[in-house]
Short mmCIF file of C-alpha atoms and ligand atoms in Angstrom, two decimals:
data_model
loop_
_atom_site.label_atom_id
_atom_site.label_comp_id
_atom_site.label_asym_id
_atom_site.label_seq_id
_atom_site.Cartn_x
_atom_site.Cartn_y
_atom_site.Cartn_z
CA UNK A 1 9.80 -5.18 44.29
CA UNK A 2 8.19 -2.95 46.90
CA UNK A 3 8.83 -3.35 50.93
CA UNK A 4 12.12 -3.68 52.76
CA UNK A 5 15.34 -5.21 50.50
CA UNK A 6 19.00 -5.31 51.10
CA UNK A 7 21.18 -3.86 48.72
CA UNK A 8 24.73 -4.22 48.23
CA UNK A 9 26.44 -0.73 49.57
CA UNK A 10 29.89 -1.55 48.93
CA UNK A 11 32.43 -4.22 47.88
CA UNK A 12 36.39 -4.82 48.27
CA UNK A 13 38.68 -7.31 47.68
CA UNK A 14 42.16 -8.43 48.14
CA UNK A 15 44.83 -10.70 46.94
CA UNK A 16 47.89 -11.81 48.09
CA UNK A 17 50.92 -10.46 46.20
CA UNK A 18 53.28 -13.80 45.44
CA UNK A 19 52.26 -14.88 42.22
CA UNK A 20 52.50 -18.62 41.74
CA UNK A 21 52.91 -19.21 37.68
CA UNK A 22 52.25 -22.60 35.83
CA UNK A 23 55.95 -22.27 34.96
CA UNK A 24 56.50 -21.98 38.91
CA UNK A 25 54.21 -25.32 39.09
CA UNK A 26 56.23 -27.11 36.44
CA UNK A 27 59.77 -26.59 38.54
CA UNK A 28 57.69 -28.26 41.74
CA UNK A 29 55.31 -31.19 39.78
CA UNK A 30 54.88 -33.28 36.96
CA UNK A 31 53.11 -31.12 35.13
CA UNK A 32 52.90 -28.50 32.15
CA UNK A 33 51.37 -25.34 31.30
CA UNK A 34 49.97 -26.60 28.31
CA UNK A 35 48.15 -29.35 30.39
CA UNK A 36 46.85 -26.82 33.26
CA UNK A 37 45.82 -23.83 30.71
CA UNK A 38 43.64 -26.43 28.40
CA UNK A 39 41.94 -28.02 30.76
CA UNK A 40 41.53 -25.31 33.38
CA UNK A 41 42.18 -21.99 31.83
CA UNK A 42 44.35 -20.96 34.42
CA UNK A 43 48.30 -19.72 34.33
CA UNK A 44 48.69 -18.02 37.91
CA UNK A 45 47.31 -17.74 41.14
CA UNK A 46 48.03 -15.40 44.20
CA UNK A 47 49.74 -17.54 47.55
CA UNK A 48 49.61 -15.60 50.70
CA UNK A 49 53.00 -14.54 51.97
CA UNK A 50 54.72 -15.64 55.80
CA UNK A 51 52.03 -14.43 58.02
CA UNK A 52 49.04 -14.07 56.15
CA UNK A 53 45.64 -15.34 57.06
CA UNK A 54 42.19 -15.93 56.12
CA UNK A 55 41.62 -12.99 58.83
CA UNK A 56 44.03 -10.70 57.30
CA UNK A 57 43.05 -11.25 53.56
CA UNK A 58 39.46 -10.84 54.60
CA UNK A 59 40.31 -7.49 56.39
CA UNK A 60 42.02 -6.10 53.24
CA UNK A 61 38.90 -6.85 52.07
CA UNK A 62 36.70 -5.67 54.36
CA UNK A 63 38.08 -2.04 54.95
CA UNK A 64 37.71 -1.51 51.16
CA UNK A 65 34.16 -2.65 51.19
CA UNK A 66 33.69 -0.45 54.14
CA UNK A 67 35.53 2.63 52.19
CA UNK A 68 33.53 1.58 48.88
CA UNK A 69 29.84 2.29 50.95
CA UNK A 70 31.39 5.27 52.39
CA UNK A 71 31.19 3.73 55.93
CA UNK A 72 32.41 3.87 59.23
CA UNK A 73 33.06 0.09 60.60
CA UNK A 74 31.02 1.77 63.74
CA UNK A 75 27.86 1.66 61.15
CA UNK A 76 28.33 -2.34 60.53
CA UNK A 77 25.48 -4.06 63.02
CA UNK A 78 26.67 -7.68 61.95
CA UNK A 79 29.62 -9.69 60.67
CA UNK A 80 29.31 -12.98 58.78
CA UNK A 81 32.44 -14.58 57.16
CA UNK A 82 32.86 -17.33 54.50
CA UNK A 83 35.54 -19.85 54.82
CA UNK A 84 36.99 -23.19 54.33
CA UNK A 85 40.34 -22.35 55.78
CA UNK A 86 39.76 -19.61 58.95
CA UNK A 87 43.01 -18.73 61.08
CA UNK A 88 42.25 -21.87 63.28
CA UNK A 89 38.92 -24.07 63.69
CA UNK A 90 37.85 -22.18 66.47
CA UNK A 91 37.22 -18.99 67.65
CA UNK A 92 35.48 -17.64 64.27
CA UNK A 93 37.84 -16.11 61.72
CA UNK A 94 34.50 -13.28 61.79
CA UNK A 95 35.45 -12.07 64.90
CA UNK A 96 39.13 -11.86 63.81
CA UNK A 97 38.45 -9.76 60.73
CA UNK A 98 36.78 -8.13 62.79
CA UNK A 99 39.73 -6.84 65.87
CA UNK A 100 41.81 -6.33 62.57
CA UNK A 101 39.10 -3.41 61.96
CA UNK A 102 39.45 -2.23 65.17
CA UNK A 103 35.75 -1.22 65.59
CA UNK A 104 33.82 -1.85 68.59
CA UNK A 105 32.43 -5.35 69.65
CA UNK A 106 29.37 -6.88 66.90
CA UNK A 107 28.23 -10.25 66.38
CA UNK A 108 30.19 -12.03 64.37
CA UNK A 109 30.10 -16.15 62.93
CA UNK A 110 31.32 -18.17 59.89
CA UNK A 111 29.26 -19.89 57.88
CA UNK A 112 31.47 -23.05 56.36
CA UNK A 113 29.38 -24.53 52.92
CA UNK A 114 32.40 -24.88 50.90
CA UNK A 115 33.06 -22.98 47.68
CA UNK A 116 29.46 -21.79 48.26
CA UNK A 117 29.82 -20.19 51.23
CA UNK A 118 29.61 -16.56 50.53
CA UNK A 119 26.41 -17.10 48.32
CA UNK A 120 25.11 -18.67 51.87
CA UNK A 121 26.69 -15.54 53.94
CA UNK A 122 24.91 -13.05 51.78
CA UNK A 123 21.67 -14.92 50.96
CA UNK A 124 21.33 -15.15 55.40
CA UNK A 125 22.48 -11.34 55.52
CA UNK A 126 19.57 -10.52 53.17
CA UNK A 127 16.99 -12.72 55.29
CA UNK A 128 18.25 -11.11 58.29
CA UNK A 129 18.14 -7.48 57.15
CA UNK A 130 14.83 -7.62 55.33
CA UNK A 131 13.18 -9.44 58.90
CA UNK A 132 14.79 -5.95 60.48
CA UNK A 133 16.65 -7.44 62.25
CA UNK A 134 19.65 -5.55 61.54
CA UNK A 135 20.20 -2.85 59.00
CA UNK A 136 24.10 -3.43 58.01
CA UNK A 137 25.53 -6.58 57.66
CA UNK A 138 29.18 -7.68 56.59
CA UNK A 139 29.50 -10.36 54.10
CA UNK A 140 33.28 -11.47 53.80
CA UNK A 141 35.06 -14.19 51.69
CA UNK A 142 37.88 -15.32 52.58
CA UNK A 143 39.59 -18.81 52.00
CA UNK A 144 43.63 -19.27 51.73
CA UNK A 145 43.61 -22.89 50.18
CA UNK A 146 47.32 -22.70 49.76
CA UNK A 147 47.68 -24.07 53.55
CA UNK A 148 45.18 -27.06 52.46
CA UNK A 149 46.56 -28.15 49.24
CA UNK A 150 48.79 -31.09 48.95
CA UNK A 151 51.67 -29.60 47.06
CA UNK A 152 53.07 -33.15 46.02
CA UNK A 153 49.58 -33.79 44.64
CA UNK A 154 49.46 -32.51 41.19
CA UNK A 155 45.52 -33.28 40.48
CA UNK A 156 44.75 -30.70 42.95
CA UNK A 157 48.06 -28.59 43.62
CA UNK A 158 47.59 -26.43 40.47
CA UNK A 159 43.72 -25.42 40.78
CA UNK A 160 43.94 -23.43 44.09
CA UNK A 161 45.08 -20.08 45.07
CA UNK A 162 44.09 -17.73 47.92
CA UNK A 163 42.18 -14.20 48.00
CA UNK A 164 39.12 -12.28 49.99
CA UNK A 165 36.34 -9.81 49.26
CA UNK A 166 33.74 -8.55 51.04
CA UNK A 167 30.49 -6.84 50.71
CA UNK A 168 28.13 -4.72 52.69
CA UNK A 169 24.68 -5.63 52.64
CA UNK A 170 22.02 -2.96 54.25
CA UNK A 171 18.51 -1.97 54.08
CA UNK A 172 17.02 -0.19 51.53
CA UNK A 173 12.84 0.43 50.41
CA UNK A 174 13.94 0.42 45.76
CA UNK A 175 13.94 -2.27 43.07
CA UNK A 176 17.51 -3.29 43.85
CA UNK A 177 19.93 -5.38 45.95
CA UNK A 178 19.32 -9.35 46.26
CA UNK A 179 16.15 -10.28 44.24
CA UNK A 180 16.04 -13.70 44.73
CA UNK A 181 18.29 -16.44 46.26
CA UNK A 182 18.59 -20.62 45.61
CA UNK A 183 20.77 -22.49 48.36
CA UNK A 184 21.12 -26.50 48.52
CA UNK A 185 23.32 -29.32 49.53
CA UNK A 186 23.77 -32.94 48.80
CA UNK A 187 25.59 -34.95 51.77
CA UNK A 188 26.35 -37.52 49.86
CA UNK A 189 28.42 -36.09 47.48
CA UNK A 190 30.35 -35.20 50.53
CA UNK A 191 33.37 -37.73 50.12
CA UNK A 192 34.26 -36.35 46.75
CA UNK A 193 35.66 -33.18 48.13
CA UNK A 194 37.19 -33.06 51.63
CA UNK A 195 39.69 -32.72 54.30
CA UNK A 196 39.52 -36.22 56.17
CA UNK A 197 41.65 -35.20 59.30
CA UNK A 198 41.58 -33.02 62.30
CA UNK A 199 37.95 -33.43 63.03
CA UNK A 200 35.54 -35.53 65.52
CA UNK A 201 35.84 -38.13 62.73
CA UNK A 202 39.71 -38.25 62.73
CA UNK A 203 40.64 -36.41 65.03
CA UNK A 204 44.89 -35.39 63.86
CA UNK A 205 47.61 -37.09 65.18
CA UNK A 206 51.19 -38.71 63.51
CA UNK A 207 49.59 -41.57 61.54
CA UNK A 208 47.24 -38.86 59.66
CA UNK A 209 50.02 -36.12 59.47
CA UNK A 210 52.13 -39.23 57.72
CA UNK A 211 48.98 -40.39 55.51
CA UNK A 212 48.86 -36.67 54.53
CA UNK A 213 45.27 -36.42 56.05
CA UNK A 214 45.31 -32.62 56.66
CA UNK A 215 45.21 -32.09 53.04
CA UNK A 216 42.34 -31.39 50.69
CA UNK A 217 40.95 -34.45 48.66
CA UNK A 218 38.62 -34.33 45.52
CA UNK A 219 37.45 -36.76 43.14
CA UNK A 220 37.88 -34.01 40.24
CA UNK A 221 36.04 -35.90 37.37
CA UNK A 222 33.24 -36.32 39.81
CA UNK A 223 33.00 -32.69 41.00
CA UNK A 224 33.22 -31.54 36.97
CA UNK A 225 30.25 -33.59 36.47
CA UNK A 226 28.17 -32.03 39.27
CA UNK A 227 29.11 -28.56 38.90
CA UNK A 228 27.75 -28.49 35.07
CA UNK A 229 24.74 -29.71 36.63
CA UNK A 230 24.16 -27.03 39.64
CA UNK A 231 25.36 -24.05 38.18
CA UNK A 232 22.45 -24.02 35.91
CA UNK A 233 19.96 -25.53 38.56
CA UNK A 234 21.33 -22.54 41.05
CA UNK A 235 20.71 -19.91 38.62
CA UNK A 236 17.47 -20.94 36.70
CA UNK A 237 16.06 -21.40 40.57
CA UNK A 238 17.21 -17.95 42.04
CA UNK A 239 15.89 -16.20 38.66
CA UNK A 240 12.25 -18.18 39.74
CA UNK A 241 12.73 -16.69 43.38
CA UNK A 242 13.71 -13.60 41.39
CA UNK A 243 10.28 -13.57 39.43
CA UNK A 244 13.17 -12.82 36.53
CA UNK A 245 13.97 -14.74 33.27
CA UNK A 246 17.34 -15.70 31.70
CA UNK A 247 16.84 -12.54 29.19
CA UNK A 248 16.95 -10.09 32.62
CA UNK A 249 20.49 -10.60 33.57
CA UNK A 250 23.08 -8.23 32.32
CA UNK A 251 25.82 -10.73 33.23
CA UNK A 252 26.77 -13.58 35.07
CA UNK A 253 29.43 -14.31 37.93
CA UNK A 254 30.08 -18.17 38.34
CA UNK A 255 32.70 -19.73 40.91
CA UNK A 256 35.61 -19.65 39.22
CA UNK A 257 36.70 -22.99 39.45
CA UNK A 258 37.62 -24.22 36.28
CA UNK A 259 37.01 -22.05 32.49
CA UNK A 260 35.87 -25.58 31.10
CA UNK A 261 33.05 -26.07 33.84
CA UNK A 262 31.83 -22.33 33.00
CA UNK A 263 31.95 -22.73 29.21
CA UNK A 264 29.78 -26.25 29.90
CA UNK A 265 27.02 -24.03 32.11
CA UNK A 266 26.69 -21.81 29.88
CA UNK A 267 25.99 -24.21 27.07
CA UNK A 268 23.61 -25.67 29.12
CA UNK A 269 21.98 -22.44 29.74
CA UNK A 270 21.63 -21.35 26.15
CA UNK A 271 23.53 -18.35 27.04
CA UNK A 272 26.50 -16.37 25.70
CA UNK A 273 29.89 -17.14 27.22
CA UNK A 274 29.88 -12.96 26.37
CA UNK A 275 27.28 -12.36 29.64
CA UNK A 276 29.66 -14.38 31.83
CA UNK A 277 32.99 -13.29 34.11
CA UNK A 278 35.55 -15.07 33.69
CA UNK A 279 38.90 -14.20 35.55
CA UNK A 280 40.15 -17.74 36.47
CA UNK A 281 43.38 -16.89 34.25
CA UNK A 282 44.67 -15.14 37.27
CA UNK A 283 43.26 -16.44 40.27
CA UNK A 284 42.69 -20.13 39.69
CA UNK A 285 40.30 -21.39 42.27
CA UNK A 286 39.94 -18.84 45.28
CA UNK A 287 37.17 -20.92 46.49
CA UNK A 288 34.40 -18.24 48.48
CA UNK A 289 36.81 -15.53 47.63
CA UNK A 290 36.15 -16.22 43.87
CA UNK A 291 32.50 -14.47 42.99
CA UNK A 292 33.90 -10.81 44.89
CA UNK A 293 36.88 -11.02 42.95
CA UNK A 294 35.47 -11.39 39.81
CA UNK A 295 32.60 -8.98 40.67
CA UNK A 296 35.21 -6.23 41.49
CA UNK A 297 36.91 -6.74 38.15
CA UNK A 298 33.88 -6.87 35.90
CA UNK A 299 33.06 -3.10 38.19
CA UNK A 300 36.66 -1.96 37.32
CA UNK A 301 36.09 -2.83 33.70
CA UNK A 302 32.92 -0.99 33.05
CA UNK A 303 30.73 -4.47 32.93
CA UNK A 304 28.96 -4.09 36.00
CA UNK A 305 27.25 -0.61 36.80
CA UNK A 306 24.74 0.33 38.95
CA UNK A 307 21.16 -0.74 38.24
CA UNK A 308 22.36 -3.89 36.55
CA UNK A 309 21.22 -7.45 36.74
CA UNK A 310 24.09 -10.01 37.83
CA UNK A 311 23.83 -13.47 38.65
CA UNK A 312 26.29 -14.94 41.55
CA UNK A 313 26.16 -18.82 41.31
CA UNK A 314 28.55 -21.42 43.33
CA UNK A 315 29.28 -24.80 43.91
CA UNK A 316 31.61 -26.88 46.37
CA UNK A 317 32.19 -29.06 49.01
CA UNK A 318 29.02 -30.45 50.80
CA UNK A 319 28.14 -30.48 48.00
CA UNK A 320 26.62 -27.64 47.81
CA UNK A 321 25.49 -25.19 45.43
CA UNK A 322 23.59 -21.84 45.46
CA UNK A 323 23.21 -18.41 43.41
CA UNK A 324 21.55 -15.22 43.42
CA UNK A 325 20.41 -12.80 41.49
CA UNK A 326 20.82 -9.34 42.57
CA UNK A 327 20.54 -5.39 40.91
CA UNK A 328 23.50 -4.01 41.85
CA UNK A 329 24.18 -0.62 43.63
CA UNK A 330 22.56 1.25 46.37
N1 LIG B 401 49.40 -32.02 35.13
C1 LIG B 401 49.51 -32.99 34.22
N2 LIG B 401 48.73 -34.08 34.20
C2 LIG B 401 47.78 -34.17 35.14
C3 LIG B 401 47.60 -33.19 36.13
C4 LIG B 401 48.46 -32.08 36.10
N3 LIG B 401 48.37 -31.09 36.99
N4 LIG B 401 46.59 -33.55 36.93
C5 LIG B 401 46.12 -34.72 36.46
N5 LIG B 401 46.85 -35.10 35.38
C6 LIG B 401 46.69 -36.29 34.55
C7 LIG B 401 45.98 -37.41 35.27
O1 LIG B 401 46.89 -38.16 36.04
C8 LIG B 401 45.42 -38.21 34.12
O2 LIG B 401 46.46 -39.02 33.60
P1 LIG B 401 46.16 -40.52 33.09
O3 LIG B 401 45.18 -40.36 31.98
O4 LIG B 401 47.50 -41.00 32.68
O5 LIG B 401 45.59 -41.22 34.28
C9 LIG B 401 45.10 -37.15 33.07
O6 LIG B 401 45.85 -35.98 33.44
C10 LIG B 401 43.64 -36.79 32.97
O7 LIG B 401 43.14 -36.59 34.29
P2 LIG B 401 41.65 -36.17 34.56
O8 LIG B 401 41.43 -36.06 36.03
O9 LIG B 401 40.72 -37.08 33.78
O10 LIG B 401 41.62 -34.70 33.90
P3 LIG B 401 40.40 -33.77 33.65
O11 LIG B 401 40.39 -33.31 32.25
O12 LIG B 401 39.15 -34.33 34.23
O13 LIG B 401 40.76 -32.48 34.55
C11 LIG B 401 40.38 -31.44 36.65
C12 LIG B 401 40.99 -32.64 35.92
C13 LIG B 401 40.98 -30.18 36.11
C14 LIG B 401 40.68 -31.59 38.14
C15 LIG B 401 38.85 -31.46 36.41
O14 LIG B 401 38.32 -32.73 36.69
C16 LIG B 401 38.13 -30.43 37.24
O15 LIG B 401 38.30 -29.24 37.09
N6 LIG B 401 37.23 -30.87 38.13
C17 LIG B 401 36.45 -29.99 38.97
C18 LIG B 401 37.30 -29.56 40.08
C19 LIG B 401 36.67 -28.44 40.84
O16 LIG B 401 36.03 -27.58 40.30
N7 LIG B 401 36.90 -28.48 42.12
C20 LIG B 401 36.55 -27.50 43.01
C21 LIG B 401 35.09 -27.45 43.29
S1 LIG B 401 34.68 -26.81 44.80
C22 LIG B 401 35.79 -25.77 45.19
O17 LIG B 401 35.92 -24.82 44.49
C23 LIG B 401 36.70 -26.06 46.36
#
C-alpha cells in the first residue's frame, strides 16, 4: 500500500472495578452458572460503580491511548466516540471525554451503530485522515449497558457488562494501519434489538417507566442467527477491500458477544478458533467497548505485535455489522 494511511498510534482501555459473578447473578435471577457459562462462555463482567459514566470509562481509556502513542491530548485534531449508552442523549458523550482530558477545544461527535459502533468510528477516522483532513483522530468505545439492562429480565440481564478503550488513529506514508474496511446495516432487523422508550417514537413518561420501556430488548435467538451470518460476511468483505486473503491475518478480534456465536464464525470461516480472541469469560458483552478490550489483552499477552495482521469484526443493533482489517503499530 503506497500513499497516505492511518495507522493505529496507540490504544487504552478501561474497566470498571465491581465484578458481577454468575454466582452474583444466581442470588438476583432464575438462573445458573452452568446455564450462562454453556451457552455464553461467560462467568463475570465489570459494572461501573456510583458515579461512573460512559464519559468517564471512555476517559480512562482515552488518556492511556494517549500515553500508549506517546502523545500530548494538545496533538489530537479530532474526537469521535462510540456509544449506545452516552452520559445523556444529548450533548455528545465525545465532547465529555473530552473536558475530562482537559485539553483545549476539538471537534468532537458520537457515532451510535450499536455493538458496531467503534468499527464505524475508526473506519470514518481512517477516511477522514487519509482525505487530509486531519492528521490525529480519537477513536473511543465506550458503552455502560449496566444502566440499560433489565435486571429482572434474565434473557438479557446476564450477557452485558460495561468497559471503554480507545485508539489513536493518525497519518502515516508505510504498509500499515487500516487496510481495508466493510460497514453495513439492515433496518429491518431493527426491532430485534432495541430500547423502545425515550425517543421521538415514545417519547418517556409513567406508562413506559411502568411497562419497563427504558430497558434494552432483544430477540436473542434471532440476533444468534444473524451474527453467524455477518461476522463472516464483515470479514471476508474487509479482507476484499484489503486486497488480503483469509491466510494473511495473524489473528482475529470478533465482538465479544457470546463464545458460541464466535466458535459458529469461525466454523463458517474454515478457520482456527486458535487465530481468534476470545476474552468474553471476563467481560461478557461490553458492546463497542468489546474489540479494544480484547485487542489490549491479546497485546499484553504477546499475540498481537507490531507489523501483524488483525481482523476487528462487529455486529449489533441496527442491525449492523462491519470489520476491518488492519497491520498493527505505527
Ligand atoms: N438462565 C437460565 N435460563 C435461561 C436464561 C438464563 N439467564 N435465559 C433464558 N433462559 C431459558 C429460556 O427461558 C428458555 O427456556 P424454555 O426453553 O423453558 O423456554 C431456555 O433458557 C432456552 O432459551 P434460548 O433463548 O433458546 O437460549 P439460547 O441457547 O438461544 O441462548 C442467548 C440465549 C444466550 C441470548 C443467545 O440467543 C444469544 O447469545 N443470542 C445473541 C445475543 C447477542 O449476541 N446479543 C447482542 C448482539 S449486539 C450487542 O452486542 C448489543
Amino acid at each position: 500500500m503506497s500513499g497516505r494511511s492511518a495507522v493505529v498510534a496507540g490504544l487504552g482501555v478501561y474497566a470498571p472495578e465491581r465484578v458481577l459473578s454468575n454466582g452474583d447473578l444466581e442470588q438476583m435471577l432464575d438462573t445458573s452458572d452452568d446455564w450462562i457459562v454453556s451457552r455464553t462462555g461467560i462467568r463475570e463482567r465489570r459494572i461501573a460503580g456510583p458515579g461512573e459514566t460512559a464519559s468517564s470509562l471512555g476517559a480512562h481509556a482515552a488518556r492511556r491511548a494517549l500515553d500508549d502513542a506517546a502523545l500530548e491530548p494538545s496533538a489530537i485534531d479530532m474526537v469521535i466516540c462510540a456509544t449506545n449508552t452516552g452520559d445523556t442523549p444529548f450533548p455528545c458523550t465525545a465532547g465529555r471525554v473530552w473536558l475530562r482530558l482537559d485539553a483545549p477545544p476539538r471537534p468532537a461527535f458520537d457515532v451510535q451503530a450499536g455493538c458496531t459502533g467503534w468499527v464505524y468510528a475508526l473506519e470514518l477516522g481512517r477516511a477522514l485522515i487519509v482525505a487530509g483532513a486531519v492528521e490525529r483522530v480519537l477513536v473511543v468505545a465506550t458503552d455502560v449497558l449496566s444502566s440499560i439492562v433489565d435486571w429482572e429480565d434474565r434473557s438479557t440481564a446476564v450477557l452485558f457488562g460495561d468497559g471503554a478503550g480507545a485508539v489513536v488513529l493518525e497519518a502515516g506514508t508505510g504498509d500499515r494501519g487500516v487496510l481495508g474496511s466493510y460497514l453495513n446495516c439492515d433496518g429491518v432487523g431493527g426491532p430485534l434489538l432495541m430500547l423502545p422508550a425515550g425517543g421521538s417514537a415514545m417519547p418517556a413518561n409513567q406508562e413506559t417507566i411502568v411497562r419497563r420501556q427504558h430497558y434494552m430488548k432483544m430477540a436473542g435467538n434471532d440476533v444468534f442467527r444473524f451474527a453467524v451470518r455477518a461476522l463472516p460476511e464483515a470479514i471476508a468483505g474487509a479482507l476484499e477491500a484489503a486486497q488480503l486473503s483469509l491466510a494473511d491475518l495473524d489473528l482475529v478480534v470478533p465482538h465479544q458477544a457470546n463464545a458460541r456465536i464466535i466458535e459458529a464464525a469461525a466454523r463458517r470461516l474454515g478457520l482456527d478458533l486458535d487465530r481468534f480472541m476470545v476474552n468474553i469469560e471476563r467481560y461478557g458483552n461490553t458492546s463497542v467497548a468489546s474489540i479494544p478490550l480484547a485487542l489490549a489483552e491479546a497485546r499484553d499477552e504477546g499475540r498481537l505485535k507490531a507489523g501483524d495482521v488483525v481482523a476487528v469484526a462487529a455486529f449489533g443493533a441496527g442491525l449492523t455489522w462491519g470489520a476491518a482489517v488492519v497491520r498493527w503499530g505505527r
